[in-house]
Coordinates of C-alpha atoms in Angstrom, one line a residue:
X1 CA -11.3 12.5 -24.8
X2 CA -10.8 14.8 -27.7
X3 CA -14.5 15.2 -28.2
X4 CA -15.2 16.2 -24.6
X5 CA -16.6 19.8 -24.4
X6 CA -15.6 22.2 -21.6
X7 CA -14.0 21.1 -18.2
X8 CA -10.6 22.2 -19.4
X9 CA -9.2 22.3 -15.9
X10 CA -10.2 18.7 -15.4
X11 CA -8.7 17.6 -18.7
X12 CA -5.5 19.5 -18.1
X13 CA -5.0 18.0 -14.6
X14 CA -5.4 14.5 -16.0
X15 CA -3.1 15.2 -18.9
X16 CA -0.3 16.6 -16.7
X17 CA -0.5 13.5 -14.5
X18 CA -0.1 11.3 -17.7
X19 CA 2.9 13.4 -18.8
X20 CA 4.5 13.2 -15.3
X21 CA 3.0 10.5 -13.0
X22 CA 5.2 11.8 -10.2
X23 CA 2.6 14.6 -9.7
X24 CA 0.6 12.2 -7.5
X25 CA -2.8 12.1 -9.1
X26 CA -5.7 14.5 -9.0
X27 CA -8.8 15.0 -6.8
X28 CA -11.9 16.1 -8.6
X29 CA -14.3 17.8 -6.2
X30 CA -17.7 18.9 -7.3
X31 CA -21.3 18.0 -8.2
X32 CA -22.4 15.0 -10.0
X33 CA -23.1 14.9 -13.8
X34 CA -20.1 17.0 -14.8
X35 CA -18.3 14.3 -16.8
X36 CA -15.7 13.5 -14.2
X37 CA -15.6 9.8 -14.8
X38 CA -16.1 10.3 -18.5
X39 CA -12.9 12.4 -18.6
X40 CA -10.9 9.8 -16.7
X41 CA -12.1 6.9 -18.9
X42 CA -11.5 9.0 -22.0
X43 CA -7.9 9.7 -21.1
X44 CA -7.3 6.0 -20.3
X45 CA -8.6 5.0 -23.7
X46 CA -6.4 7.7 -25.3
X47 CA -3.2 6.4 -23.6
X48 CA -3.8 2.7 -23.6
X49 CA -4.2 2.6 -19.9
X50 CA -6.9 0.8 -17.9
X51 CA -9.2 2.4 -15.3
X52 CA -9.2 0.2 -12.2
X53 CA -12.2 1.0 -10.0
X54 CA -11.9 0.9 -6.2
X55 CA -15.3 0.0 -4.8
X56 CA -16.4 1.7 -1.5
X57 CA -17.1 -1.7 0.1
X58 CA -13.6 -3.1 -0.7
X59 CA -11.9 -5.2 2.0
X60 CA -8.2 -5.1 2.8
X61 CA -7.7 -8.6 1.2
X62 CA -9.3 -7.4 -2.0
X63 CA -7.1 -4.3 -2.0
X64 CA -3.6 -5.7 -1.2
X65 CA -4.1 -9.4 -2.2
X66 CA -4.1 -12.6 -0.2
X67 CA -3.4 -16.3 -0.4
X68 CA -5.1 -18.1 -3.3
X69 CA -7.2 -20.5 -1.1
X70 CA -8.5 -22.4 -4.1
X71 CA -5.0 -23.4 -5.2
X72 CA -4.0 -24.1 -1.6
X73 CA -6.8 -26.5 -1.2
X74 CA -6.5 -28.3 -4.5
X75 CA -2.7 -28.3 -4.9
X76 CA -1.5 -27.8 -1.4
X77 CA 0.7 -24.9 -2.4
X78 CA 0.6 -21.4 -0.9
X79 CA 0.6 -18.8 -3.6
X80 CA -0.2 -15.1 -3.7
X81 CA -3.2 -13.8 -5.5
X82 CA -2.9 -10.1 -6.3
X83 CA -5.6 -7.6 -5.4
X84 CA -6.7 -4.2 -6.8
X85 CA -3.3 -2.7 -6.2
X86 CA -1.7 -5.3 -8.5
X87 CA -4.2 -4.5 -11.2
X88 CA -3.6 -0.8 -10.8
X89 CA 0.1 -1.0 -11.5
X90 CA 0.9 1.2 -14.6
X91 CA -2.8 2.2 -14.8
X92 CA -5.3 4.7 -13.3
X93 CA -6.7 3.8 -9.9
X94 CA -10.1 5.5 -9.8
X95 CA -11.9 6.1 -6.5
X96 CA -15.4 7.5 -6.8
X97 CA -16.6 9.2 -3.6
X98 CA -13.1 8.8 -2.1
X99 CA -14.2 10.7 1.1
X100 CA -16.5 7.8 2.0
X101 CA -13.7 5.1 2.2
X102 CA -13.1 3.4 5.5
X103 CA -10.1 4.7 7.4
X104 CA -8.2 1.4 7.3
X105 CA -8.4 1.3 3.5
X106 CA -7.3 4.9 3.3
X107 CA -4.2 4.2 5.3
X108 CA -3.2 1.2 3.2
X109 CA -3.8 3.2 0.0
X110 CA -1.7 6.1 1.3
X111 CA 1.2 3.8 2.0
X112 CA 1.0 2.2 -1.4
X113 CA 0.7 5.5 -3.3
X114 CA 3.7 7.0 -1.4
X115 CA 6.0 4.0 -1.8
X116 CA 5.0 2.8 -5.3
X117 CA 5.0 -0.8 -4.1
X118 CA 2.8 -3.2 -2.1
X119 CA 4.3 -5.5 0.5
X120 CA 2.1 -8.3 1.9
X121 CA 3.3 -10.4 4.8
X122 CA 0.6 -12.7 6.2
X123 CA -0.2 -16.4 6.7
X124 CA 3.2 -17.6 5.7
X125 CA 3.3 -15.5 2.5
X126 CA 5.8 -12.7 1.9
X127 CA 5.1 -10.9 -1.4
X128 CA 6.2 -7.6 -2.9
X129 CA 5.1 -6.1 -6.2
X130 CA 5.1 -2.7 -7.9
X131 CA 2.0 -0.6 -7.7
X132 CA 2.8 2.7 -9.4
X133 CA -0.5 4.2 -10.5
X134 CA -2.2 7.5 -11.2
X135 CA -4.6 8.1 -8.3
X136 CA -7.8 9.9 -9.4
X137 CA -10.5 10.5 -6.8
X138 CA -13.8 12.2 -6.9
X139 CA -15.9 13.6 -4.1
X140 CA -18.9 15.7 -3.4
X141 CA -18.0 18.1 -0.5
X142 CA -21.6 18.0 0.7
X143 CA -21.2 14.3 1.6
X144 CA -18.2 14.9 4.0
X145 CA -14.6 16.0 4.0
X146 CA -11.5 14.0 3.2
X147 CA -8.9 13.3 5.9
X148 CA -6.0 15.8 5.6
X149 CA -3.3 13.1 5.4
X150 CA -5.2 11.5 2.4
X151 CA -5.9 14.8 0.8
X152 CA -2.1 15.4 0.9
X153 CA -1.6 12.4 -1.4
X154 CA -3.3 14.0 -4.3
X155 CA -0.9 16.3 -6.2
X156 CA -3.6 18.4 -8.0
X157 CA -7.0 19.5 -6.9
X158 CA -9.8 20.7 -9.2
X159 CA -13.1 22.3 -8.3
X160 CA -15.6 20.9 -10.8
X161 CA -18.8 22.8 -11.6
X162 CA -21.5 22.6 -14.2
X163 CA -21.2 24.6 -17.4
X164 CA -23.1 27.9 -17.3
X165 CA -22.9 28.9 -20.9
X166 CA -26.1 27.8 -22.7
X167 CA -24.4 27.3 -26.1
X168 CA -21.7 25.1 -24.6
X169 CA -24.4 23.0 -22.7
X170 CA -26.2 22.6 -26.1
X171 CA -23.0 21.3 -27.7
X172 CA -22.5 18.8 -24.9
X173 CA -26.0 17.5 -25.3
X174 CA -25.6 17.2 -29.1
X175 CA -22.3 15.3 -28.9
X176 CA -23.6 12.9 -26.2
X177 CA -26.6 12.1 -28.4
X178 CA -24.4 11.6 -31.5
X179 CA -22.2 9.2 -29.5
X180 CA -25.2 7.2 -28.3
X181 CA -26.6 7.0 -31.8
X182 CA -23.4 5.4 -33.2
X183 CA -20.3 5.2 -31.1
X184 CA -18.1 3.9 -33.9
X185 CA -19.0 6.7 -36.3
X186 CA -18.6 9.2 -33.6
X187 CA -15.1 7.9 -32.8
X188 CA -14.0 8.0 -36.4
X189 CA -15.2 11.6 -36.7
X190 CA -12.7 12.5 -34.0
X191 CA -9.9 10.2 -35.1
X192 CA -7.5 13.0 -36.4
X193 CA -7.9 15.0 -33.2
X194 CA -7.3 11.9 -31.1
X195 CA -4.1 11.0 -33.0
X196 CA -2.8 14.6 -32.6
X197 CA -3.4 14.4 -28.8
X198 CA -1.6 11.0 -28.6
X199 CA 1.4 12.4 -30.5
X200 CA 1.5 15.5 -28.3
X201 CA 1.4 13.4 -25.1
X202 CA 4.3 11.2 -26.3
X203 CA 6.4 14.2 -27.2
X204 CA 5.6 15.8 -23.8
X205 CA 6.6 12.7 -21.9
X206 CA 9.9 12.6 -23.7
X207 CA 10.5 16.3 -23.0
X208 CA 9.7 16.2 -19.3
X209 CA 12.0 13.2 -18.7
X210 CA 15.1 15.3 -19.6
X211 CA 13.9 18.6 -18.2
X212 CA 16.0 20.7 -15.8
X213 CA 14.7 23.2 -13.3
X214 CA 16.2 26.7 -13.1
X215 CA 17.1 28.0 -9.6
X216 CA 14.7 30.9 -10.1
X217 CA 11.8 28.5 -10.6
X218 CA 12.7 26.6 -7.4
X219 CA 12.8 29.9 -5.5
X220 CA 9.5 31.0 -6.9
X221 CA 7.8 27.7 -6.0
X222 CA 9.3 27.9 -2.5
X223 CA 8.1 31.5 -2.1
X224 CA 4.5 30.5 -3.1
X225 CA 4.5 27.6 -0.6
X226 CA 5.9 29.8 2.2
X227 CA 3.3 32.5 1.5
X228 CA 0.5 29.9 1.7
X229 CA 1.8 28.6 5.0
X230 CA 2.2 25.1 3.6
X231 CA 3.7 22.4 5.8
X232 CA 6.6 20.4 4.6
X233 CA 8.1 20.6 1.0
X234 CA 5.5 18.6 -1.0
X235 CA 3.8 21.8 -2.2
X236 CA 6.8 23.3 -4.0
X237 CA 7.9 20.0 -5.4
X238 CA 4.5 19.4 -7.0
X239 CA 4.3 23.0 -8.2
X240 CA 7.7 22.6 -9.9
X241 CA 6.8 19.3 -11.5
X242 CA 3.5 20.6 -12.7
X243 CA 5.2 23.6 -14.2
X244 CA 7.4 21.1 -16.0
X245 CA 4.5 19.1 -17.3
X246 CA 2.8 22.3 -18.5
X247 CA 6.0 23.4 -20.3
X248 CA 6.4 20.0 -21.9
X249 CA 2.7 20.0 -23.0
X250 CA 3.4 23.2 -24.8
X251 CA 6.4 21.8 -26.5
X252 CA 9.1 23.4 -24.4
X253 CA 12.1 21.7 -22.8

């Protein structure tokens, strides 16, 4: 993550969600080949989280979990076998091409993201478990739009475009080739920067947990939301929490 060149908006949006998971994740919208998934996996490695991929062909049983039929047949006992949502708890749930997901999966995912838990009641099984995760989605707008109610579940949105500066593009190529030549040597070269980032994230998470919001900030966020014609109050809440994450990232309380 420390070695990634450019795409600062993407990196910041991911970092702010790590500092305060209540932001609700991030939607990365743009063309392919701009290091979207590399950024996500880099942050996960940096913070000891796992990236749980949500395949486009996923079924509802695979998502929420179901009865362990093998155990039921062999032992005669009905037990619950967790799905992708169980694996995602405490981690990053990564949905590539999120705009192509079936509507039924989108609805289930929305409920889980909003409640922070998964309740499964079927075939004589009633099971509830935590599924608090950072939701990261990517999409190419040329392949279709995202349903408004699902778009609303992402706290932050980033337009991702390719780098235009030739010098920066050259550095990206060089670092990628250096990594491919010897990943271990490359990682050791960035070890100090990585440790600094890890310490900064830990400090920011502590700061944001005890942070208070001044009345003037609440009024400013509400004013922005009102000017933009936003429905509901989600906008100003996310604005305020993001401002807190930015402050904490910069060492302020």
